[in-house]
Amino acid sequence: MEKEGLIRSLDILHGSGVKLDCIITDRHPQIQKFLRERKIPQYYDVWHVAKVHSHSDPAFPKCVHPPKATKDHSKWFQPALNRLERVLTNKRYLTDVEKLSHHFQTSTVESFHSVIQ
């Protein structure tokens, strides 16, 4: 459904004479393939990449803040650094970072959709 929506949207834009420099999306595999085949430069939305990678290690968001009962933060600090290193050195994450959009984000559209749903 996402791919079909993209195809229809691109057809409308093309029919109106709009030329795209690039497109910013999430990391949907069918969309990636379609855009690659059409030779349309694609960048990833920062929020989507962060969301996906934080879910790949569910403990990661929790490791940013020490548990309230922790008195000795030095013991907590090392597991937190290990988790952070594991996330930041993940090959897929590094590949995604290379494709992050540095100009535009979809967060305003995401916010709009959450309000109208």
GROMACS .gro file of N, CA, C and O in nm:
model
  468
    1MET      N    1   0.082  -0.118   0.000
    1MET     CA    2   0.000   0.000   0.000
    1MET      C    3   0.087   0.126   0.000
    1MET      O    4   0.056   0.222  -0.070
    2GLU      N    5   0.198   0.123   0.077
    2GLU     CA    6   0.287   0.240   0.078
    2GLU      C    7   0.346   0.265  -0.059
    2GLU      O    8   0.353   0.379  -0.105
    3LYS      N    9   0.388   0.156  -0.123
    3LYS     CA   10   0.449   0.170  -0.256
    3LYS      C   11   0.347   0.224  -0.356
    3LYS      O   12   0.379   0.314  -0.436
    4GLU      N   13   0.226   0.173  -0.352
    4GLU     CA   14   0.122   0.221  -0.444
    4GLU      C   15   0.093   0.369  -0.420
    4GLU      O   16   0.077   0.446  -0.516
    5GLY      N   17   0.087   0.410  -0.295
    5GLY     CA   18   0.066   0.551  -0.263
    5GLY      C   19   0.179   0.638  -0.315
    5GLY      O   20   0.155   0.748  -0.367
    6LEU      N   21   0.301   0.588  -0.303
    6LEU     CA   22   0.417   0.662  -0.353
    6LEU      C   23   0.409   0.674  -0.506
    6LEU      O   24   0.431   0.783  -0.561
    7ILE      N   25   0.378   0.564  -0.573
    7ILE     CA   26   0.369   0.565  -0.720
    7ILE      C   27   0.265   0.666  -0.766
    7ILE      O   28   0.290   0.747  -0.856
    8ARG      N   29   0.148   0.663  -0.705
    8ARG     CA   30   0.042   0.756  -0.743
    8ARG      C   31   0.083   0.901  -0.717
    8ARG      O   32   0.058   0.990  -0.799
    9SER      N   33   0.146   0.925  -0.603
    9SER     CA   34   0.190   1.061  -0.568
    9SER      C   35   0.295   1.111  -0.667
    9SER      O   36   0.290   1.225  -0.713
   10LEU      N   37   0.391   1.025  -0.699
   10LEU     CA   38   0.495   1.064  -0.794
   10LEU      C   39   0.437   1.090  -0.933
   10LEU      O   40   0.479   1.183  -1.002
   11ASP      N   41   0.338   1.010  -0.972
   11ASP     CA   42   0.272   1.032  -1.101
   11ASP      C   43   0.202   1.168  -1.105
   11ASP      O   44   0.209   1.240  -1.205
   12ILE      N   45   0.134   1.203  -0.998
   12ILE     CA   46   0.066   1.333  -0.990
   12ILE      C   47   0.168   1.447  -0.997
   12ILE      O   48   0.150   1.544  -1.071
   13LEU      N   49   0.276   1.434  -0.921
   13LEU     CA   50   0.379   1.538  -0.922
   13LEU      C   51   0.442   1.550  -1.061
   13LEU      O   52   0.459   1.661  -1.112
   14HIS      N   53   0.475   1.437  -1.120
   14HIS     CA   54   0.535   1.437  -1.254
   14HIS      C   55   0.438   1.500  -1.355
   14HIS      O   56   0.479   1.581  -1.440
   15GLY      N   57   0.311   1.463  -1.347
   15GLY     CA   58   0.209   1.520  -1.437
   15GLY      C   59   0.192   1.670  -1.420
   15GLY      O   60   0.150   1.739  -1.512
   16SER      N   61   0.226   1.720  -1.302
   16SER     CA   62   0.217   1.865  -1.276
   16SER      C   63   0.345   1.938  -1.310
   16SER      O   64   0.357   2.058  -1.287
   17GLY      N   65   0.444   1.863  -1.358
   17GLY     CA   66   0.571   1.926  -1.397
   17GLY      C   67   0.671   1.942  -1.284
   17GLY      O   68   0.772   2.011  -1.300
   18VAL      N   69   0.645   1.881  -1.170
   18VAL     CA   70   0.736   1.892  -1.056
   18VAL      C   71   0.851   1.793  -1.074
   18VAL      O   72   0.829   1.677  -1.105
   19LYS      N   73   0.973   1.842  -1.059
   19LYS     CA   74   1.090   1.755  -1.066
   19LYS      C   75   1.149   1.742  -0.927
   19LYS      O   76   1.168   1.840  -0.856
   20LEU      N   77   1.176   1.619  -0.887
   20LEU     CA   78   1.228   1.592  -0.753
   20LEU      C   79   1.381   1.585  -0.754
   20LEU      O   80   1.439   1.523  -0.843
   21ASP      N   81   1.442   1.649  -0.654
   21ASP     CA   82   1.586   1.632  -0.635
   21ASP      C   83   1.612   1.504  -0.557
   21ASP      O   84   1.710   1.435  -0.578
   22CYS      N   85   1.522   1.478  -0.460
   22CYS     CA   86   1.535   1.361  -0.374
   22CYS      C   87   1.402   1.339  -0.303
   22CYS      O   88   1.311   1.421  -0.316
   23ILE      N   89   1.394   1.230  -0.229
   23ILE     CA   90   1.275   1.203  -0.149
   23ILE      C   91   1.321   1.151  -0.013
   23ILE      O   92   1.421   1.080  -0.004
   24ILE      N   93   1.249   1.189   0.091
   24ILE     CA   94   1.282   1.148   0.227
   24ILE      C   95   1.170   1.060   0.278
   24ILE      O   96   1.054   1.100   0.278
   25THR      N   97   1.206   0.938   0.318
   25THR     CA   98   1.107   0.840   0.362
   25THR      C   99   1.160   0.763   0.482
   25THR      O  100   1.270   0.787   0.530
   26ASP      N  101   1.079   0.666   0.523
   26ASP     CA  102   1.129   0.570   0.621
   26ASP      C  103   1.211   0.466   0.544
   26ASP      O  104   1.244   0.486   0.427
   27ARG      N  105   1.242   0.354   0.605
   27ARG     CA  106   1.330   0.256   0.544
   27ARG      C  107   1.254   0.137   0.484
   27ARG      O  108   1.306   0.028   0.478
   28HIS      N  109   1.134   0.157   0.436
   28HIS     CA  110   1.051   0.051   0.381
   28HIS      C  111   1.123  -0.013   0.262
   28HIS      O  112   1.158   0.055   0.165
   29PRO      N  113   1.146  -0.146   0.267
   29PRO     CA  114   1.225  -0.212   0.162
   29PRO      C  115   1.169  -0.198   0.020
   29PRO      O  116   1.245  -0.178  -0.074
   30GLN      N  117   1.037  -0.207   0.003
   30GLN     CA  118   0.979  -0.193  -0.131
   30GLN      C  119   0.999  -0.051  -0.185
   30GLN      O  120   1.023  -0.032  -0.305
   31ILE      N  121   0.990   0.046  -0.096
   31ILE     CA  122   1.010   0.185  -0.136
   31ILE      C  123   1.156   0.206  -0.176
   31ILE      O  124   1.186   0.269  -0.277
   32GLN      N  125   1.248   0.151  -0.097
   32GLN     CA  126   1.391   0.162  -0.128
   32GLN      C  127   1.420   0.107  -0.267
   32GLN      O  128   1.487   0.171  -0.349
   33LYS      N  129   1.369  -0.013  -0.294
   33LYS     CA  130   1.393  -0.078  -0.423
   33LYS      C  131   1.332   0.003  -0.538
   33LYS      O  132   1.397   0.026  -0.640
   34PHE      N  133   1.208   0.046  -0.521
   34PHE     CA  134   1.139   0.124  -0.624
   34PHE      C  135   1.217   0.252  -0.657
   34PHE      O  136   1.239   0.283  -0.775
   35LEU      N  137   1.257   0.325  -0.555
   35LEU     CA  138   1.329   0.451  -0.577
   35LEU      C  139   1.467   0.426  -0.639
   35LEU      O  140   1.511   0.502  -0.726
   36ARG      N  141   1.532   0.320  -0.596
   36ARG     CA  142   1.663   0.285  -0.654
   36ARG      C  143   1.648   0.253  -0.803
   36ARG      O  144   1.727   0.300  -0.886
   37GLU      N  145   1.545   0.176  -0.839
   37GLU     CA  146   1.521   0.141  -0.979
   37GLU      C  147   1.487   0.264  -1.063
   37GLU      O  148   1.523   0.272  -1.180
   38ARG      N  149   1.416   0.358  -1.005
   38ARG     CA  150   1.379   0.483  -1.075
   38ARG      C  151   1.491   0.586  -1.070
   38ARG      O  152   1.477   0.696  -1.123
   39LYS      N  153   1.600   0.553  -1.001
   39LYS     CA  154   1.715   0.644  -0.985
   39LYS      C  155   1.676   0.777  -0.920
   39LYS      O  156   1.723   0.883  -0.959
   40ILE      N  157   1.587   0.767  -0.821
   40ILE     CA  158   1.547   0.885  -0.743
   40ILE      C  159   1.625   0.879  -0.612
   40ILE      O  160   1.612   0.782  -0.537
   41PRO      N  161   1.710   0.979  -0.584
   41PRO     CA  162   1.786   0.977  -0.459
   41PRO      C  163   1.693   0.974  -0.338
   41PRO      O  164   1.597   1.050  -0.331
   42GLN      N  165   1.722   0.884  -0.246
   42GLN     CA  166   1.640   0.868  -0.127
   42GLN      C  167   1.725   0.892  -0.002
   42GLN      O  168   1.839   0.846   0.006
   43TYR      N  169   1.668   0.964   0.091
   43TYR     CA  170   1.729   0.982   0.222
   43TYR      C  171   1.630   0.933   0.326
   43TYR      O  172   1.511   0.927   0.302
   44TYR      N  173   1.684   0.900   0.442
   44TYR     CA  174   1.599   0.848   0.550
   44TYR      C  175   1.567   0.958   0.649
   44TYR      O  176   1.649   1.045   0.679
   45ASP      N  177   1.447   0.949   0.702
   45ASP     CA  178   1.404   1.038   0.808
   45ASP      C  179   1.474   1.000   0.938
   45ASP      O  180   1.480   0.882   0.974
   46VAL      N  181   1.530   1.097   1.007
   46VAL     CA  182   1.607   1.072   1.130
   46VAL      C  183   1.522   1.002   1.235
   46VAL      O  184   1.565   0.907   1.299
   47TRP      N  185   1.399   1.047   1.255
   47TRP     CA  186   1.313   0.990   1.358
   47TRP      C  187   1.290   0.842   1.334
   47TRP      O  188   1.295   0.762   1.427
   48HIS      N  189   1.264   0.804   1.209
   48HIS     CA  190   1.238   0.663   1.178
   48HIS      C  191   1.360   0.576   1.204
   48HIS      O  192   1.348   0.466   1.256
   49VAL      N  193   1.477   0.625   1.168
   49VAL     CA  194   1.599   0.547   1.191
   49VAL      C  195   1.624   0.532   1.340
   49VAL      O  196   1.653   0.423   1.388
   50ALA      N  197   1.608   0.639   1.415
   50ALA     CA  198   1.629   0.631   1.561
   50ALA      C  199   1.528   0.536   1.624
   50ALA      O  200   1.563   0.456   1.712
   51LYS      N  201   1.405   0.542   1.579
   51LYS     CA  202   1.299   0.456   1.634
   51LYS      C  203   1.330   0.309   1.608
   51LYS      O  204   1.322   0.226   1.698
   52VAL      N  205   1.367   0.277   1.485
   52VAL     CA  206   1.397   0.138   1.449
   52VAL      C  207   1.515   0.085   1.529
   52VAL      O  208   1.511  -0.026   1.582
   53HIS      N  209   1.620   0.163   1.540
   53HIS     CA  210   1.739   0.113   1.609
   53HIS      C  211   1.723   0.110   1.760
   53HIS      O  212   1.785   0.028   1.826
   54SER      N  213   1.637   0.195   1.815
   54SER     CA  214   1.614   0.185   1.960
   54SER      C  215   1.533   0.059   1.991
   54SER      O  216   1.548  -0.001   2.096
   55HIS      N  217   1.449   0.014   1.894
   55HIS     CA  218   1.373  -0.109   1.914
   55HIS      C  219   1.460  -0.233   1.894
   55HIS      O  220   1.427  -0.340   1.944
   56SER      N  221   1.570  -0.218   1.822
   56SER     CA  222   1.657  -0.334   1.801
   56SER      C  223   1.727  -0.374   1.930
   56SER      O  224   1.768  -0.487   1.947
   57ASP      N  225   1.740  -0.282   2.023
   57ASP     CA  226   1.793  -0.313   2.155
   57ASP      C  227   1.701  -0.245   2.256
   57ASP      O  228   1.724  -0.131   2.294
   58PRO      N  229   1.592  -0.313   2.296
   58PRO     CA  230   1.492  -0.251   2.382
   58PRO      C  231   1.549  -0.195   2.512
   58PRO      O  232   1.492  -0.104   2.570
   59ALA      N  233   1.659  -0.249   2.557
   59ALA     CA  234   1.718  -0.200   2.681
   59ALA      C  235   1.794  -0.070   2.660
   59ALA      O  236   1.826   0.000   2.755
   60PHE      N  237   1.821  -0.035   2.534
   60PHE     CA  238   1.903   0.083   2.507
   60PHE      C  239   1.847   0.212   2.567
   60PHE      O  240   1.919   0.283   2.635
   61PRO      N  241   1.719   0.246   2.545
   61PRO     CA  242   1.670   0.370   2.605
   61PRO      C  243   1.682   0.371   2.757
   61PRO      O  244   1.707   0.474   2.818
   62LYS      N  245   1.667   0.254   2.819
   62LYS     CA  246   1.677   0.247   2.964
   62LYS      C  247   1.821   0.265   3.012
   62LYS      O  248   1.844   0.307   3.124
   63CYS      N  249   1.917   0.231   2.925
   63CYS     CA  250   2.056   0.240   2.970
   63CYS      C  251   2.105   0.384   2.971
   63CYS      O  252   2.211   0.411   3.024
   64VAL      N  253   2.029   0.476   2.917
   64VAL     CA  254   2.071   0.615   2.915
   64VAL      C  255   2.064   0.676   3.055
   64VAL      O  256   2.144   0.760   3.091
   65HIS      N  257   1.969   0.629   3.135
   65HIS     CA  258   1.954   0.678   3.272
   65HIS      C  259   1.974   0.562   3.369
   65HIS      O  260   1.917   0.455   3.350
   66PRO      N  261   2.053   0.582   3.473
   66PRO     CA  262   2.072   0.473   3.569
   66PRO      C  263   1.943   0.443   3.645
   66PRO      O  264   1.860   0.532   3.665
   67PRO      N  265   1.923   0.317   3.684
   67PRO     CA  266   1.807   0.284   3.766
   67PRO      C  267   1.808   0.365   3.895
   67PRO      O  268   1.914   0.397   3.950
   68LYS      N  269   1.691   0.401   3.945
   68LYS     CA  270   1.682   0.487   4.064
   68LYS      C  271   1.748   0.423   4.186
   68LYS      O  272   1.803   0.492   4.269
   69ALA      N  273   1.745   0.291   4.195
   69ALA     CA  274   1.802   0.223   4.311
   69ALA      C  275   1.954   0.212   4.304
   69ALA      O  276   2.018   0.170   4.399
   70THR      N  277   2.014   0.252   4.192
   70THR     CA  278   2.159   0.238   4.175
   70THR      C  279   2.233   0.343   4.258
   70THR      O  280   2.213   0.462   4.239
   71LYS      N  281   2.317   0.295   4.348
   71LYS     CA  282   2.396   0.387   4.428
   71LYS      C  283   2.535   0.403   4.368
   71LYS      O  284   2.592   0.511   4.370
   72ASP      N  285   2.588   0.295   4.313
   72ASP     CA  286   2.720   0.299   4.252
   72ASP      C  287   2.703   0.309   4.100
   72ASP      O  288   2.681   0.211   4.033
   73HIS      N  289   2.713   0.429   4.049
   73HIS     CA  290   2.692   0.452   3.907
   73HIS      C  291   2.805   0.397   3.820
   73HIS      O  292   2.785   0.377   3.701
   74SER      N  293   2.920   0.372   3.875
   74SER     CA  294   3.032   0.321   3.795
   74SER      C  295   3.001   0.183   3.737
   74SER      O  296   3.037   0.153   3.624
   75LYS      N  297   2.928   0.099   3.812
   75LYS     CA  298   2.890  -0.033   3.761
   75LYS      C  299   2.786  -0.021   3.650
   75LYS      O  300   2.790  -0.094   3.553
   76TRP      N  301   2.695   0.073   3.666
   76TRP     CA  302   2.593   0.095   3.564
   76TRP      C  303   2.654   0.157   3.438
   76TRP      O  304   2.615   0.124   3.326
   77PHE      N  305   2.751   0.245   3.458
   77PHE     CA  306   2.810   0.320   3.347
   77PHE      C  307   2.873   0.228   3.242
   77PHE      O  308   2.854   0.249   3.122
   78GLN      N  309   2.944   0.124   3.286
   78GLN     CA  310   3.010   0.033   3.190
   78GLN      C  311   2.909  -0.044   3.102
   78GLN      O  312   2.924  -0.047   2.982
   79PRO      N  313   2.801  -0.110   3.163
   79PRO     CA  314   2.701  -0.174   3.074
   79PRO      C  315   2.634  -0.075   2.978
   79PRO      O  316   2.603  -0.110   2.864
   80ALA      N  317   2.613   0.052   3.025
   80ALA     CA  318   2.552   0.153   2.938
   80ALA      C  319   2.643   0.183   2.820
   80ALA      O  320   2.597   0.193   2.706
   81LEU      N  321   2.771   0.197   2.846
   81LEU     CA  322   2.865   0.223   2.737
   81LEU      C  323   2.874   0.105   2.641
   81LEU      O  324   2.883   0.123   2.520
   82ASN      N  325   2.869  -0.015   2.695
   82ASN     CA  326   2.873  -0.135   2.610
   82ASN      C  327   2.751  -0.139   2.517
   82ASN      O  328   2.763  -0.172   2.399
   83ARG      N  329   2.635  -0.109   2.570
   83ARG     CA  330   2.513  -0.109   2.488
   83ARG      C  331   2.519   0.000   2.382
   83ARG      O  332   2.482  -0.022   2.266
   84LEU      N  333   2.563   0.117   2.422
   84LEU     CA  334   2.575   0.228   2.328
   84LEU      C  335   2.673   0.193   2.216
   84LEU      O  336   2.646   0.217   2.098
   85GLU      N  337   2.784   0.134   2.252
   85GLU     CA  338   2.883   0.094   2.151
   85GLU      C  339   2.823  -0.010   2.055
   85GLU      O  340   2.843  -0.002   1.933
   86ARG      N  341   2.748  -0.105   2.108
   86ARG     CA  342   2.687  -0.209   2.025
   86ARG      C  343   2.590  -0.147   1.924
   86ARG      O  344   2.586  -0.186   1.808
   87VAL      N  345   2.513  -0.047   1.966
   87VAL     CA  346   2.418   0.018   1.876
   87VAL      C  347   2.493   0.101   1.772
   87VAL      O  348   2.464   0.093   1.653
   88LEU      N  349   2.590   0.179   1.817
   88LEU     CA  350   2.657   0.272   1.726
   88LEU      C  351   2.755   0.206   1.629
   88LEU      O  352   2.793   0.267   1.529
   89THR      N  353   2.796   0.084   1.658
   89THR     CA  354   2.887   0.014   1.567
   89THR      C  355   2.815  -0.092   1.483
   89THR      O  356   2.879  -0.163   1.407
   90ASN      N  357   2.685  -0.099   1.496
   90ASN     CA  358   2.605  -0.192   1.417
   90ASN      C  359   2.615  -0.152   1.269
   90ASN      O  360   2.591  -0.037   1.233
   91LYS      N  361   2.650  -0.248   1.182
   91LYS     CA  362   2.670  -0.217   1.039
   91LYS      C  363   2.546  -0.154   0.975
   91LYS      O  364   2.556  -0.060   0.897
   92ARG      N  365   2.432  -0.207   1.007
   92ARG     CA  366   2.308  -0.154   0.947
   92ARG      C  367   2.284  -0.010   0.992
   92ARG      O  368   2.244   0.075   0.913
   93TYR      N  369   2.310   0.016   1.119
   93TYR     CA  370   2.293   0.152   1.171
   93TYR      C  371   2.388   0.248   1.099
   93TYR      O  372   2.349   0.356   1.057
   94LEU      N  373   2.512   0.207   1.082
   94LEU     CA  374   2.610   0.293   1.015
   94LEU      C  375   2.570   0.321   0.870
   94LEU      O  376   2.585   0.432   0.820
   95THR      N  377   2.516   0.219   0.803
   95THR     CA  378   2.468   0.237   0.666
   95THR      C  379   2.351   0.335   0.664
   95THR      O  380   2.343   0.423   0.576
   96ASP      N  381   2.261   0.321   0.760
   96ASP     CA  382   2.145   0.411   0.767
   96ASP      C  383   2.188   0.555   0.795
   96ASP      O  384   2.132   0.649   0.738
   97VAL      N  385   2.287   0.573   0.880
   97VAL     CA  386   2.334   0.708   0.914
   97VAL      C  387   2.386   0.780   0.789
   97VAL      O  388   2.363   0.899   0.771
   98GLU      N  389   2.451   0.705   0.701
   98GLU     CA  390   2.501   0.765   0.577
   98GLU      C  391   2.389   0.821   0.491
   98GLU      O  392   2.410   0.912   0.413
   99LYS      N  393   2.270   0.766   0.503
   99LYS     CA  394   2.157   0.808   0.419
   99LYS      C  395   2.058   0.899   0.492
   99LYS      O  396   1.950   0.926   0.440
  100LEU      N  397   2.094   0.948   0.611
  100LEU     CA  398   2.003   1.038   0.682
  100LEU      C  399   1.990   1.171   0.608
  100LEU      O  400   2.087   1.224   0.555
  101SER      N  401   1.870   1.223   0.607
  101SER     CA  402   1.847   1.353   0.546
  101SER      C  403   1.906   1.462   0.633
  101SER      O  404   1.882   1.465   0.754
  102HIS      N  405   1.982   1.550   0.572
  102HIS     CA  406   2.038   1.659   0.651
  102HIS      C  407   1.960   1.788   0.634
  102HIS      O  408   1.988   1.886   0.697
  103HIS      N  409   1.858   1.787   0.549
  103HIS     CA  410   1.782   1.910   0.527
  103HIS      C  411   1.638   1.903   0.576
  103HIS      O  412   1.590   1.996   0.639
  104PHE      N  413   1.569   1.796   0.546
  104PHE     CA  414   1.427   1.790   0.576
  104PHE      C  415   1.394   1.664   0.655
  104PHE      O  416   1.464   1.565   0.645
  105GLN      N  417   1.284   1.671   0.730
  105GLN     CA  418   1.238   1.557   0.810
  105GLN      C  419   1.089   1.540   0.789
  105GLN      O  420   1.020   1.633   0.748
  106THR      N  421   1.040   1.422   0.822
  106THR     CA  422   0.896   1.396   0.808
  106THR      C  423   0.822   1.416   0.940
  106THR      O  424   0.703   1.387   0.948
  107SER      N  425   0.889   1.467   1.041
  107SER     CA  426   0.827   1.477   1.174
  107SER      C  427   0.701   1.564   1.174
  107SER      O  428   0.606   1.534   1.245
  108THR      N  429   0.697   1.669   1.093
  108THR     CA  430   0.577   1.753   1.091
  108THR      C  431   0.459   1.677   1.031
  108THR      O  432   0.346   1.688   1.080
  109VAL      N  433   0.484   1.596   0.928
  109VAL     CA  434   0.378   1.514   0.870
  109VAL      C  435   0.333   1.407   0.969
  109VAL      O  436   0.214   1.382   0.985
  110GLU      N  437   0.429   1.347   1.039
  110GLU     CA  438   0.396   1.245   1.141
  110GLU      C  439   0.309   1.307   1.250
  110GLU      O  440   0.211   1.247   1.293
  111SER      N  441   0.343   1.427   1.293
  111SER     CA  442   0.264   1.496   1.396
  111SER      C  443   0.123   1.525   1.346
  111SER      O  444   0.025   1.504   1.417
  112PHE      N  445   0.113   1.573   1.224
  112PHE     CA  446  -0.019   1.601   1.165
  112PHE      C  447  -0.103   1.474   1.161
  112PHE      O  448  -0.220   1.476   1.200
  113HIS      N  449  -0.045   1.364   1.114
  113HIS     CA  450  -0.121   1.238   1.106
  113HIS      C  451  -0.166   1.190   1.243
  113HIS      O  452  -0.275   1.136   1.256
  114SER      N  453  -0.083   1.210   1.345
  114SER     CA  454  -0.124   1.164   1.479
  114SER      C  455  -0.241   1.246   1.533
  114SER      O  456  -0.322   1.197   1.610
  115VAL      N  457  -0.254   1.371   1.490
  115VAL     CA  458  -0.363   1.457   1.535
  115VAL      C  459  -0.494   1.422   1.464
  115VAL      O  460  -0.600   1.418   1.526
  116ILE      N  461  -0.489   1.391   1.334
  116ILE     CA  462  -0.613   1.367   1.260
  116ILE      C  463  -0.664   1.225   1.271
  116ILE      O  464  -0.776   1.196   1.229
  117GLN      N  465  -0.587   1.135   1.326
  117GLN     CA  466  -0.632   0.995   1.336
  117GLN      C  467  -0.727   0.974   1.449
  117GLN      O  468  -0.736   1.011   1.549
   0.00000   0.00000   0.00000
